[in-house]
Short mmCIF file of C-alpha atoms in Angstrom, two decimals:
data_model
loop_
_atom_site.label_atom_id
_atom_site.label_comp_id
_atom_site.label_asym_id
_atom_site.label_seq_id
_atom_site.Cartn_x
_atom_site.Cartn_y
_atom_site.Cartn_z
CA UNK A 1053 0.00 0.00 0.00
CA UNK A 1054 1.61 3.23 -1.20
CA UNK A 1055 -0.36 5.57 1.08
CA UNK A 1056 -2.02 4.14 4.19
CA UNK A 1057 -5.68 5.10 4.62
CA UNK A 1058 -6.08 8.05 6.97
CA UNK A 1059 -2.55 9.37 6.42
CA UNK A 1060 -2.02 13.07 5.60
CA UNK A 1061 -1.50 12.01 1.97
CA UNK A 1062 -4.78 10.10 1.69
CA UNK A 1063 -5.77 10.70 -1.06
CA UNK A 1064 -2.44 11.11 -2.78
CA UNK A 1065 -2.10 14.69 -4.09
CA UNK A 1066 -2.33 15.05 -7.84
CA UNK A 1067 -0.52 18.36 -8.38
CA UNK A 1068 3.01 19.35 -7.38
CA UNK A 1069 5.57 21.79 -8.69
CA UNK A 1070 9.26 22.41 -8.08
CA UNK A 1071 10.52 25.87 -8.96
CA UNK A 1072 13.99 27.32 -9.16
CA UNK A 1073 14.18 31.03 -9.76
CA UNK A 1074 16.70 33.81 -9.83
CA UNK A 1075 15.63 37.20 -8.51
CA UNK A 1076 17.21 40.51 -9.52
CA UNK A 1077 19.59 41.40 -6.67
CA UNK A 1078 18.04 44.84 -6.21
CA UNK A 1079 14.55 43.27 -5.91
CA UNK A 1080 15.23 40.73 -3.14
CA UNK A 1081 13.26 42.69 -0.52
CA UNK A 1082 10.28 42.98 -2.87
CA UNK A 1083 10.52 39.28 -3.65
CA UNK A 1084 10.59 38.30 0.01
CA UNK A 1085 7.52 40.42 0.74
CA UNK A 1086 5.59 38.93 -2.20
CA UNK A 1087 6.59 35.31 -1.63
CA UNK A 1088 5.95 35.54 2.12
CA UNK A 1089 2.43 36.80 1.37
CA UNK A 1090 1.84 33.92 -1.06
CA UNK A 1091 3.27 31.24 1.23
CA UNK A 1092 1.41 32.53 4.31
CA UNK A 1093 -1.88 32.75 2.45
CA UNK A 1094 -1.42 29.34 0.90
CA UNK A 1095 -0.71 27.75 4.29
CA UNK A 1096 -3.91 29.28 5.73
CA UNK A 1097 -6.48 26.51 5.24
CA UNK A 1098 -9.38 28.96 5.53
CA UNK A 1099 -8.05 30.76 2.43
CA UNK A 1100 -6.44 27.97 0.42
CA UNK A 1101 -7.80 24.63 1.68
CA UNK A 1102 -6.40 22.62 -1.22
CA UNK A 1103 -2.77 23.60 -0.63
CA UNK A 1104 -1.01 20.79 1.20
CA UNK A 1105 2.50 22.26 1.29
CA UNK A 1106 4.38 25.36 0.19
CA UNK A 1107 8.07 25.79 1.00
CA UNK A 1108 10.64 28.24 -0.30
CA UNK A 1109 14.37 27.92 0.37
CA UNK A 1110 17.20 30.31 -0.38
CA UNK A 1111 20.25 28.90 -2.15
CA UNK A 1112 23.33 28.91 0.10
CA UNK A 1113 25.80 29.70 -2.67
CA UNK A 1114 23.72 32.11 -4.75
CA UNK A 1115 21.71 34.45 -2.49
CA UNK A 1116 19.45 35.69 -5.27
CA UNK A 1117 18.43 32.11 -6.23
CA UNK A 1118 15.46 30.40 -4.55
CA UNK A 1119 13.91 26.94 -4.69
CA UNK A 1120 10.21 26.34 -4.11
CA UNK A 1121 7.99 23.32 -3.66
CA UNK A 1122 4.21 23.53 -3.70
CA UNK A 1123 1.66 20.70 -3.51
CA UNK A 1124 -2.10 20.87 -4.07
CA UNK A 1125 -4.74 18.17 -3.75
CA UNK A 1126 -5.89 18.59 -7.35
CA UNK A 1127 -6.22 20.94 -10.34
CA UNK A 1128 -9.31 22.62 -8.85
CA UNK A 1129 -7.26 23.61 -5.79
CA UNK A 1130 -4.63 25.17 -8.06
CA UNK A 1131 -7.31 27.08 -9.95
CA UNK A 1132 -8.68 28.36 -6.63
CA UNK A 1133 -5.16 29.40 -5.52
CA UNK A 1134 -4.74 31.47 -8.68
CA UNK A 1135 -7.80 33.55 -7.69
CA UNK A 1136 -6.48 34.48 -4.26
CA UNK A 1137 -5.03 37.88 -3.25
CA UNK A 1138 -1.93 36.20 -1.82
CA UNK A 1139 -1.17 34.66 -5.23
CA UNK A 1140 -1.75 38.06 -6.88
CA UNK A 1141 1.06 39.53 -4.74
CA UNK A 1142 3.42 36.97 -6.27
CA UNK A 1143 2.04 37.35 -9.80
CA UNK A 1144 2.40 41.15 -9.59
CA UNK A 1145 6.04 40.76 -8.55
CA UNK A 1146 6.73 38.51 -11.54
CA UNK A 1147 4.94 40.91 -13.89
CA UNK A 1148 6.99 43.81 -12.53
CA UNK A 1149 10.16 42.17 -13.88
CA UNK A 1150 11.74 41.08 -10.59
CA UNK A 1151 12.52 37.55 -11.79
CA UNK A 1152 15.62 37.01 -13.94
CA UNK A 1153 14.90 33.35 -14.72
CA UNK A 1154 12.49 30.65 -13.60
CA UNK A 1155 12.51 26.90 -14.17
CA UNK A 1156 9.43 24.82 -13.28
CA UNK A 1157 9.24 21.04 -12.99
CA UNK A 1158 5.90 19.36 -12.51
#
């Protein structure tokens, strides 16, 4: 049995994403504000009940590079997340040109 009944992963989530991104050095503070808003909102089950996990780590060797991992129960949960104000904070940062590069693995 891959996932025991009643475990936190029952049912097994169907949507996950790994992200590596590089932020413009002069936009790190803006990035941290935007990503903290998105992560905090996503972890609040009253706002984003379908988000199971959202972590962001800073690269030790390259301080303007970050690695993220987000897991949702299904596609509907992702669609809901994209409508939330906390996601808009992140999307606005990206649109403003603060990201140098971004690689996404699903």
